[in-house]
mmCIF file of C-alpha atoms in Angstrom:
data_model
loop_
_atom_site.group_PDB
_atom_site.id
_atom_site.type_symbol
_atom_site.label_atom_id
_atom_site.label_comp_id
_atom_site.label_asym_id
_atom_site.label_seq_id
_atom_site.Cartn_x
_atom_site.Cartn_y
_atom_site.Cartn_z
ATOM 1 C CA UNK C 1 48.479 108.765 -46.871
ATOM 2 C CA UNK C 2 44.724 109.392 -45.453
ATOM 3 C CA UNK C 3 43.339 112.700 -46.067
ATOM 4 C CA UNK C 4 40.662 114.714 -44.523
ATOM 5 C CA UNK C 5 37.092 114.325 -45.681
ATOM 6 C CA UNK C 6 34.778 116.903 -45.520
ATOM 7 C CA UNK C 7 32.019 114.303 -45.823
ATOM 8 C CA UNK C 8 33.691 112.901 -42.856
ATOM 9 C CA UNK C 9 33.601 115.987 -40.271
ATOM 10 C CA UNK C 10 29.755 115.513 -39.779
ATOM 11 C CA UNK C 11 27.865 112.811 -38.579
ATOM 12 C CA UNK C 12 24.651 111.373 -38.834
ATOM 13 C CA UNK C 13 24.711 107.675 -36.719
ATOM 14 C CA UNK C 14 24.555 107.055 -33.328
ATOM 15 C CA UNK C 15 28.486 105.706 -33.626
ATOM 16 C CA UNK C 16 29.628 109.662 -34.398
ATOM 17 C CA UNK C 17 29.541 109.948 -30.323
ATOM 18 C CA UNK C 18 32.300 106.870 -29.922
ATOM 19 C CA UNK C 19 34.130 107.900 -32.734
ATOM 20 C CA UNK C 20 36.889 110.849 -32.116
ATOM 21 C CA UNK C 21 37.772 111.116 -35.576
ATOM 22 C CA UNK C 22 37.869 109.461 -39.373
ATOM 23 C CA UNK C 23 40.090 110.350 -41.977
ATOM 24 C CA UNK C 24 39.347 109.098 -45.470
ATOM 25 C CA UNK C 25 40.989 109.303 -49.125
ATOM 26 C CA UNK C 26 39.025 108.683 -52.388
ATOM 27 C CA UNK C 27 37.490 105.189 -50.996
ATOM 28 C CA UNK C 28 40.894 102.992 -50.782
ATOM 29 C CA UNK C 29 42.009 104.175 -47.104
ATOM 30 C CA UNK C 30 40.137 105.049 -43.988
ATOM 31 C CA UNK C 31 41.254 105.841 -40.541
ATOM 32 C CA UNK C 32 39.226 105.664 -37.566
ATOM 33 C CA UNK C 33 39.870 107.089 -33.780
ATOM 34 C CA UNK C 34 38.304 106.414 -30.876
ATOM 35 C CA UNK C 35 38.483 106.672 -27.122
ATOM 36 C CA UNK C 36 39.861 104.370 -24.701
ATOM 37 C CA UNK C 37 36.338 102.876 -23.373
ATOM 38 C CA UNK C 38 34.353 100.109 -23.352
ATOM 39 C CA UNK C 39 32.071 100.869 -26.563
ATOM 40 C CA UNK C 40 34.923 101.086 -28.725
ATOM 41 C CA UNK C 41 35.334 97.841 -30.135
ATOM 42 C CA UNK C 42 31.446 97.621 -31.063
ATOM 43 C CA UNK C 43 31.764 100.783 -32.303
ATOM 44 C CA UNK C 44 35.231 100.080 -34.390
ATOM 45 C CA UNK C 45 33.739 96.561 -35.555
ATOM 46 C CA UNK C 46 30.389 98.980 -36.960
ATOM 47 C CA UNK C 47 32.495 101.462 -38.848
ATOM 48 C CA UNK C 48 34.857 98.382 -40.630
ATOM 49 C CA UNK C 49 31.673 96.664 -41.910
ATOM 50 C CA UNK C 50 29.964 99.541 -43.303
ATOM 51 C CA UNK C 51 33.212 100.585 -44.954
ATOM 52 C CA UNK C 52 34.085 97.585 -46.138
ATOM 53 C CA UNK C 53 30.830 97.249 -47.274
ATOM 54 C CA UNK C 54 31.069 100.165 -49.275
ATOM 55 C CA UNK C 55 33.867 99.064 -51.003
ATOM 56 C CA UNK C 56 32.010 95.880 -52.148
ATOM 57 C CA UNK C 57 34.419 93.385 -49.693
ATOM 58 C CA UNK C 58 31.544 92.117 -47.613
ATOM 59 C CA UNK C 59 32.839 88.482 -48.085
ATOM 60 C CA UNK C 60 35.941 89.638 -45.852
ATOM 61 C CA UNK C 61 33.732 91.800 -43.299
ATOM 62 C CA UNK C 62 32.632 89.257 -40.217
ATOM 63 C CA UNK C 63 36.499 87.929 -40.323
ATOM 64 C CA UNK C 64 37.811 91.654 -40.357
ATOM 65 C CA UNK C 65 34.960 92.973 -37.454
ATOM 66 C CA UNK C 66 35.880 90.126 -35.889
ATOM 67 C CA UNK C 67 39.763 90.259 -35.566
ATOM 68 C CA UNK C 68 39.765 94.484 -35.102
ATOM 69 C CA UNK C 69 37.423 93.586 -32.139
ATOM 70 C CA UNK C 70 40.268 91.326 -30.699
ATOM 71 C CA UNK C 71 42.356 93.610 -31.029
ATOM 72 C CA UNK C 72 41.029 96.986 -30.012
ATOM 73 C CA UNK C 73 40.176 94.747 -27.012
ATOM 74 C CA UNK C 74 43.728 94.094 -26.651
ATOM 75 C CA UNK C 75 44.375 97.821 -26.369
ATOM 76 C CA UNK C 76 41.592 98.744 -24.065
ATOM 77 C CA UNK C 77 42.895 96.272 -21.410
ATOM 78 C CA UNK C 78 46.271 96.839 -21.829
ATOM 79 C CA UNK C 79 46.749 100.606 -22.945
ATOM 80 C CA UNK C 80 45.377 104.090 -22.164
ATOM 81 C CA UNK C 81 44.504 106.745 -24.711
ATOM 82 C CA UNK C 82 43.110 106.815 -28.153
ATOM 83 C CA UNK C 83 42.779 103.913 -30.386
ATOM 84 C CA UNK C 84 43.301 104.411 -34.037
ATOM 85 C CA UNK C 85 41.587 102.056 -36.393
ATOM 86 C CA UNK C 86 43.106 102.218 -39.914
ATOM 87 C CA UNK C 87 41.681 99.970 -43.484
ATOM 88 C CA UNK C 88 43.658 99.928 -46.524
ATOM 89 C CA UNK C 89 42.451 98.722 -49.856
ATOM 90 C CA UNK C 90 45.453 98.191 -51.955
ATOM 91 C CA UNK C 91 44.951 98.530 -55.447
ATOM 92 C CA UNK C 92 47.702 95.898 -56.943
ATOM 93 C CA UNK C 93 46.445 92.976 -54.523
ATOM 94 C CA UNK C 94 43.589 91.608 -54.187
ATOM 95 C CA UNK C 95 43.472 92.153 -50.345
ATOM 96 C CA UNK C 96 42.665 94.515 -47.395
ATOM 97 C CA UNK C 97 45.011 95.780 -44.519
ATOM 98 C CA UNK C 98 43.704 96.369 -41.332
ATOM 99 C CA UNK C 99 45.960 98.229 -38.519
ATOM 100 C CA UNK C 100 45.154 98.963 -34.675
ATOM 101 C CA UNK C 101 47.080 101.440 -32.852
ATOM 102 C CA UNK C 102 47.613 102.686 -29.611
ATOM 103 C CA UNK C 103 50.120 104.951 -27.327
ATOM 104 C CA UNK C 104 51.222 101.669 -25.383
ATOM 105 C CA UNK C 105 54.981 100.801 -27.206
ATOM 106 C CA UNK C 106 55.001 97.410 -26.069
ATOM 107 C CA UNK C 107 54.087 94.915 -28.922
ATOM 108 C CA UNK C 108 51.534 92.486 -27.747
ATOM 109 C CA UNK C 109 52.576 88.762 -27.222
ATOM 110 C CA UNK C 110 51.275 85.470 -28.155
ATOM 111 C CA UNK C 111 50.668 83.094 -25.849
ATOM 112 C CA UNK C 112 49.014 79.456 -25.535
ATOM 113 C CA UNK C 113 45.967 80.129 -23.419
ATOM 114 C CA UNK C 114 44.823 76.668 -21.413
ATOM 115 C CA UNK C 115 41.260 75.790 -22.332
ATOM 116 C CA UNK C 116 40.043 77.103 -18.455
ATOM 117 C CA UNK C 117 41.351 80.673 -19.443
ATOM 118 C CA UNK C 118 39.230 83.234 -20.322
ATOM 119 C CA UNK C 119 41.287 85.189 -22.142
ATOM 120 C CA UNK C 120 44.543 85.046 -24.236
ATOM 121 C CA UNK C 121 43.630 84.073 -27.937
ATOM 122 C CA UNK C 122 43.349 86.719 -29.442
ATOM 123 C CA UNK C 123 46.601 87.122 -30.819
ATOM 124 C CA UNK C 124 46.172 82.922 -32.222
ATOM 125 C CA UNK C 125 42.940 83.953 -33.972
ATOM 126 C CA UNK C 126 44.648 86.654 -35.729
ATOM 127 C CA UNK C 127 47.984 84.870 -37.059
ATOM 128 C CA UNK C 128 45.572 81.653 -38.150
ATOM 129 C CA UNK C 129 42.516 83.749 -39.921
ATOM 130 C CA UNK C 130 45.061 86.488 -41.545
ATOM 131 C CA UNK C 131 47.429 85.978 -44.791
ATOM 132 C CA UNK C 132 50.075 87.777 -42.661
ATOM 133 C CA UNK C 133 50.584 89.943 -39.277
ATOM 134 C CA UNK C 134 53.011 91.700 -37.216
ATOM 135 C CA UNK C 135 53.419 94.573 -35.504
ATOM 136 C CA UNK C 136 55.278 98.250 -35.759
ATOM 137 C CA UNK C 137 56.678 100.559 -33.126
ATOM 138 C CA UNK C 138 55.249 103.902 -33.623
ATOM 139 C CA UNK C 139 56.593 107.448 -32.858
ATOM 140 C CA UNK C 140 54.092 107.216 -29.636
ATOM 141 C CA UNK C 141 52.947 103.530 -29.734
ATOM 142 C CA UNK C 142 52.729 100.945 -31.574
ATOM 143 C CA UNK C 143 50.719 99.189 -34.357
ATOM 144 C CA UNK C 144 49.263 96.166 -34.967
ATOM 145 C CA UNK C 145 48.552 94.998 -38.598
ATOM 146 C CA UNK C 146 47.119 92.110 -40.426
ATOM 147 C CA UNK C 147 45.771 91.146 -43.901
ATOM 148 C CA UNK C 148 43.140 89.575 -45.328
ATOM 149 C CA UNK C 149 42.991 87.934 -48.380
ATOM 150 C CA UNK C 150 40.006 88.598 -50.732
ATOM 151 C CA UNK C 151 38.750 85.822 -52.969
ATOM 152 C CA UNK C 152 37.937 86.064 -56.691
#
């Protein structure tokens, strides 16, 4: 479970304003929330770089930005209200789990976008980049999760 930070309650970067909240425990878990507007996927794919970063797994950091992006997208266009952004570092594998939340309960679908459409892969790029996915109802939403793999 994440705690609360005091490091955490102040803020000193220019994301602190598109950020509504970050919990953090001793380096191996980190929650992020953030409001339901545009700047929130730049803002969540900032805040998983710099902590991943920080926790020396910059050689899983574009792929992770990259694939929260998708899917805090996912929840801007298709949910209202906060988005949670959530990084685990587990400490038997050698691997990082990344979860997006939000209040909508419906878990997202894949589907086979035509090459004319401009949206709808999304879900594709996360099952083929990840080691695993899925998704979780939640007592007010639901979440989506993936791993990545972290090489020696």
């Amino acid at each position: 479970m994440c705690l609360l930070s005091p490091r955490d309650r102040t803020w000193g970067d220019p994301l602190a304003r598109e950020v509504n909240g970050v919990i953090d425990t001793e380096g191996d878990c980190t929650e992020w929330t953030f409001p339901a507007d545009p700047g929130a996927a730049r803002a969540a794919r900032a805040v998983v770089r710099e902590r991943l970063r920080g926790w020396d797994l910059e050689s899983v950091s574009d792929m992770a930005a990259l694939l929260v992006s998708e899917l805090v997208t996912n929840s801007l266009r298709h949910a209202t209200g906060p988005i949670g952004v959530r990084l685990v570092r587990p400490s038997q594998r050698r691997g990082v789990l990344v979860e997006v939340s939000d209040p909508l309960p419906d878990p997202p679908r894949e589907r086979a976008a035509r090459p004319e459409d401009e949206s709808g892969r999304g879900l594709q790029l996360v099952a083929s980049s990840s080691r695993r996915w899925g998704t979780r109802p939640g007592s007010a939403g639901k979440t989506v999760w993936f791993e990545l793999a972290v090489p020696d």
